[in-house]
Amino acid sequence: MGRVLVIDDDPLIRQTIRFALEEAGFRVDEAESGVDGCRAAADGDFDLMITDILMPDKDGIETIIEVKRTRPDLQILAMSGGGKIDGGEFLNLARRLGVNDTIGKPFQIGALLAKVERLCADGGEAAAAAAAR
């Protein structure tokens, strides 16, 4: 299975995602902020980054932009529950920035796992095709 970076300022959400993904066989690293997440993404060999959108310091949109510049090959799953405005607006913006998929909070673990499995498989196929060229 793949290696996943989970970025969220809520420790309960990070822990929940970590346990579910590890149970499914993924290796998981966590970051509690966009700043830490960008650093980890630049230094690590991840197949997928899952990032929340609404975070203090460096939000998910800024994180996506930076990671897309430094790791354009990295699959990204953006998640948001919104806040004062509908989370769908943030997720639409993330799509326009080139994330591979989105999921709204709250989400079902099964739905998250299905997206993670598909994105890790898609990323592996793209990497293999690039190596074959």
mmCIF file of C-alpha atoms in Angstrom:
data_model
loop_
_atom_site.group_PDB
_atom_site.id
_atom_site.type_symbol
_atom_site.label_atom_id
_atom_site.label_comp_id
_atom_site.label_asym_id
_atom_site.label_seq_id
_atom_site.Cartn_x
_atom_site.Cartn_y
_atom_site.Cartn_z
ATOM 1 C CA MET A 1 0.000 0.000 0.000
ATOM 2 C CA GLY A 2 0.980 3.637 -0.236
ATOM 3 C CA ARG A 3 2.349 6.285 2.063
ATOM 4 C CA VAL A 4 -0.045 9.081 3.029
ATOM 5 C CA LEU A 5 0.499 12.493 4.635
ATOM 6 C CA VAL A 6 -2.503 13.763 6.618
ATOM 7 C CA ILE A 7 -2.604 17.501 7.367
ATOM 8 C CA ASP A 8 -5.267 18.805 9.758
ATOM 9 C CA ASP A 9 -5.150 21.075 12.784
ATOM 10 C CA ASP A 10 -7.679 18.861 14.602
ATOM 11 C CA PRO A 11 -5.815 16.002 16.339
ATOM 12 C CA LEU A 12 -8.954 13.848 16.559
ATOM 13 C CA ILE A 13 -9.499 14.006 12.802
ATOM 14 C CA ARG A 14 -5.826 13.221 12.106
ATOM 15 C CA GLN A 15 -5.935 10.285 14.516
ATOM 16 C CA THR A 16 -9.201 8.932 13.076
ATOM 17 C CA ILE A 17 -7.859 9.067 9.529
ATOM 18 C CA ARG A 18 -4.534 7.579 10.607
ATOM 19 C CA PHE A 19 -6.138 4.599 12.354
ATOM 20 C CA ALA A 20 -8.466 3.885 9.419
ATOM 21 C CA LEU A 21 -5.692 4.097 6.830
ATOM 22 C CA GLU A 22 -3.212 2.070 8.863
ATOM 23 C CA GLU A 23 -5.870 -0.598 9.392
ATOM 24 C CA ALA A 24 -6.201 -0.725 5.591
ATOM 25 C CA GLY A 25 -2.427 -1.173 5.218
ATOM 26 C CA PHE A 26 -1.256 2.371 4.444
ATOM 27 C CA ARG A 27 1.737 4.049 6.064
ATOM 28 C CA VAL A 28 0.643 7.386 7.513
ATOM 29 C CA ASP A 29 2.471 10.526 8.640
ATOM 30 C CA GLU A 30 0.705 13.455 10.264
ATOM 31 C CA ALA A 31 1.174 17.221 10.221
ATOM 32 C CA GLU A 32 -0.818 19.610 12.386
ATOM 33 C CA SER A 33 -0.439 22.667 10.164
ATOM 34 C CA GLY A 34 0.044 23.675 6.571
ATOM 35 C CA VAL A 35 3.554 24.856 7.413
ATOM 36 C CA ASP A 36 4.513 21.448 8.827
ATOM 37 C CA GLY A 37 2.661 19.701 6.007
ATOM 38 C CA CYS A 38 4.542 21.566 3.272
ATOM 39 C CA ARG A 39 7.838 20.745 4.967
ATOM 40 C CA ALA A 40 6.892 17.060 5.264
ATOM 41 C CA ALA A 41 5.664 16.880 1.652
ATOM 42 C CA ALA A 42 8.940 18.350 0.388
ATOM 43 C CA ASP A 43 11.050 15.949 2.476
ATOM 44 C CA GLY A 44 8.970 12.761 2.243
ATOM 45 C CA ASP A 45 8.227 10.168 -0.386
ATOM 46 C CA PHE A 46 4.425 10.271 -0.201
ATOM 47 C CA ASP A 47 1.922 8.834 -2.642
ATOM 48 C CA LEU A 48 -0.918 11.016 -1.377
ATOM 49 C CA MET A 49 -1.453 14.137 0.702
ATOM 50 C CA ILE A 50 -4.781 14.660 2.463
ATOM 51 C CA THR A 51 -5.227 18.237 3.625
ATOM 52 C CA ASP A 52 -7.893 20.149 5.442
ATOM 53 C CA ILE A 53 -8.716 23.538 3.956
ATOM 54 C CA LEU A 54 -9.484 25.620 7.046
ATOM 55 C CA MET A 55 -6.406 25.762 9.270
ATOM 56 C CA PRO A 56 -4.601 28.567 11.101
ATOM 57 C CA ASP A 57 -1.206 29.914 9.966
ATOM 58 C CA LYS A 58 -1.103 28.367 6.475
ATOM 59 C CA ASP A 59 -4.502 27.210 5.251
ATOM 60 C CA GLY A 60 -5.118 24.293 2.927
ATOM 61 C CA ILE A 61 -5.358 26.464 -0.178
ATOM 62 C CA GLU A 62 -1.898 27.942 0.452
ATOM 63 C CA THR A 63 -0.627 24.446 1.259
ATOM 64 C CA ILE A 64 -2.009 23.034 -2.002
ATOM 65 C CA ILE A 65 -0.446 25.845 -4.048
ATOM 66 C CA GLU A 66 2.984 25.349 -2.459
ATOM 67 C CA VAL A 67 2.947 21.562 -2.714
ATOM 68 C CA LYS A 68 1.769 21.683 -6.340
ATOM 69 C CA ARG A 69 4.840 23.828 -7.101
ATOM 70 C CA THR A 70 7.340 21.592 -5.301
ATOM 71 C CA ARG A 71 5.703 18.168 -5.849
ATOM 72 C CA PRO A 72 3.477 18.398 -8.950
ATOM 73 C CA ASP A 73 3.285 14.593 -9.115
ATOM 74 C CA LEU A 74 1.865 14.186 -5.601
ATOM 75 C CA GLN A 75 -1.784 13.131 -5.474
ATOM 76 C CA ILE A 76 -3.837 15.505 -3.277
ATOM 77 C CA LEU A 77 -7.182 14.947 -1.551
ATOM 78 C CA ALA A 78 -8.680 18.132 -0.079
ATOM 79 C CA MET A 79 -11.260 18.019 2.697
ATOM 80 C CA SER A 80 -13.413 20.691 4.279
ATOM 81 C CA GLY A 81 -16.421 21.047 6.470
ATOM 82 C CA GLY A 82 -16.696 24.714 5.748
ATOM 83 C CA GLY A 83 -16.896 27.153 8.546
ATOM 84 C CA LYS A 84 -18.809 30.394 8.250
ATOM 85 C CA ILE A 85 -19.380 29.651 4.576
ATOM 86 C CA ASP A 86 -20.205 26.397 2.838
ATOM 87 C CA GLY A 87 -17.275 23.976 2.629
ATOM 88 C CA GLY A 88 -18.237 23.238 -0.957
ATOM 89 C CA GLU A 89 -16.926 26.642 -2.017
ATOM 90 C CA PHE A 90 -13.499 25.830 -0.589
ATOM 91 C CA LEU A 91 -13.516 22.425 -2.232
ATOM 92 C CA ASN A 92 -14.463 23.976 -5.595
ATOM 93 C CA LEU A 93 -11.483 26.326 -5.278
ATOM 94 C CA ALA A 94 -9.237 23.355 -4.418
ATOM 95 C CA ARG A 95 -10.458 21.565 -7.575
ATOM 96 C CA ARG A 96 -9.605 24.617 -9.668
ATOM 97 C CA LEU A 97 -6.107 24.519 -8.154
ATOM 98 C CA GLY A 98 -5.666 20.967 -9.417
ATOM 99 C CA VAL A 99 -6.306 18.644 -6.481
ATOM 100 C CA ASN A 100 -7.076 15.097 -7.548
ATOM 101 C CA ASP A 101 -10.208 14.712 -5.421
ATOM 102 C CA THR A 102 -12.191 16.261 -2.584
ATOM 103 C CA ILE A 103 -14.299 15.078 0.333
ATOM 104 C CA GLY A 104 -16.622 17.034 2.584
ATOM 105 C CA LYS A 105 -16.629 16.762 6.356
ATOM 106 C CA PRO A 106 -18.128 14.917 8.029
ATOM 107 C CA PHE A 107 -17.366 11.908 5.857
ATOM 108 C CA GLN A 108 -17.863 8.170 6.073
ATOM 109 C CA ILE A 109 -14.612 6.273 6.618
ATOM 110 C CA GLY A 110 -15.535 3.882 3.795
ATOM 111 C CA ALA A 111 -15.870 6.778 1.357
ATOM 112 C CA LEU A 112 -12.512 8.190 2.451
ATOM 113 C CA LEU A 113 -10.818 4.784 2.086
ATOM 114 C CA ALA A 114 -12.241 4.321 -1.409
ATOM 115 C CA LYS A 115 -10.850 7.692 -2.496
ATOM 116 C CA VAL A 116 -7.450 7.037 -0.894
ATOM 117 C CA GLU A 117 -7.143 3.606 -2.507
ATOM 118 C CA ARG A 118 -8.067 4.995 -5.932
ATOM 119 C CA LEU A 119 -5.716 7.985 -5.667
ATOM 120 C CA CYS A 120 -2.773 5.884 -4.493
ATOM 121 C CA ALA A 121 -3.384 3.440 -7.362
ATOM 122 C CA ASP A 122 -3.681 6.315 -9.865
ATOM 123 C CA GLY A 123 -0.458 7.872 -8.583
ATOM 124 C CA GLY A 124 1.409 4.579 -8.819
ATOM 125 C CA GLU A 125 0.247 4.017 -12.379
ATOM 126 C CA ALA A 126 1.293 7.531 -13.378
ATOM 127 C CA ALA A 127 4.725 7.080 -11.782
ATOM 128 C CA ALA A 128 5.225 3.739 -13.542
ATOM 129 C CA ALA A 129 4.238 5.246 -16.901
ATOM 130 C CA ALA A 130 6.658 8.156 -16.398
ATOM 131 C CA ALA A 131 9.487 5.763 -15.481
ATOM 132 C CA ALA A 132 8.812 3.661 -18.588
ATOM 133 C CA ARG A 133 9.266 6.679 -20.884
#
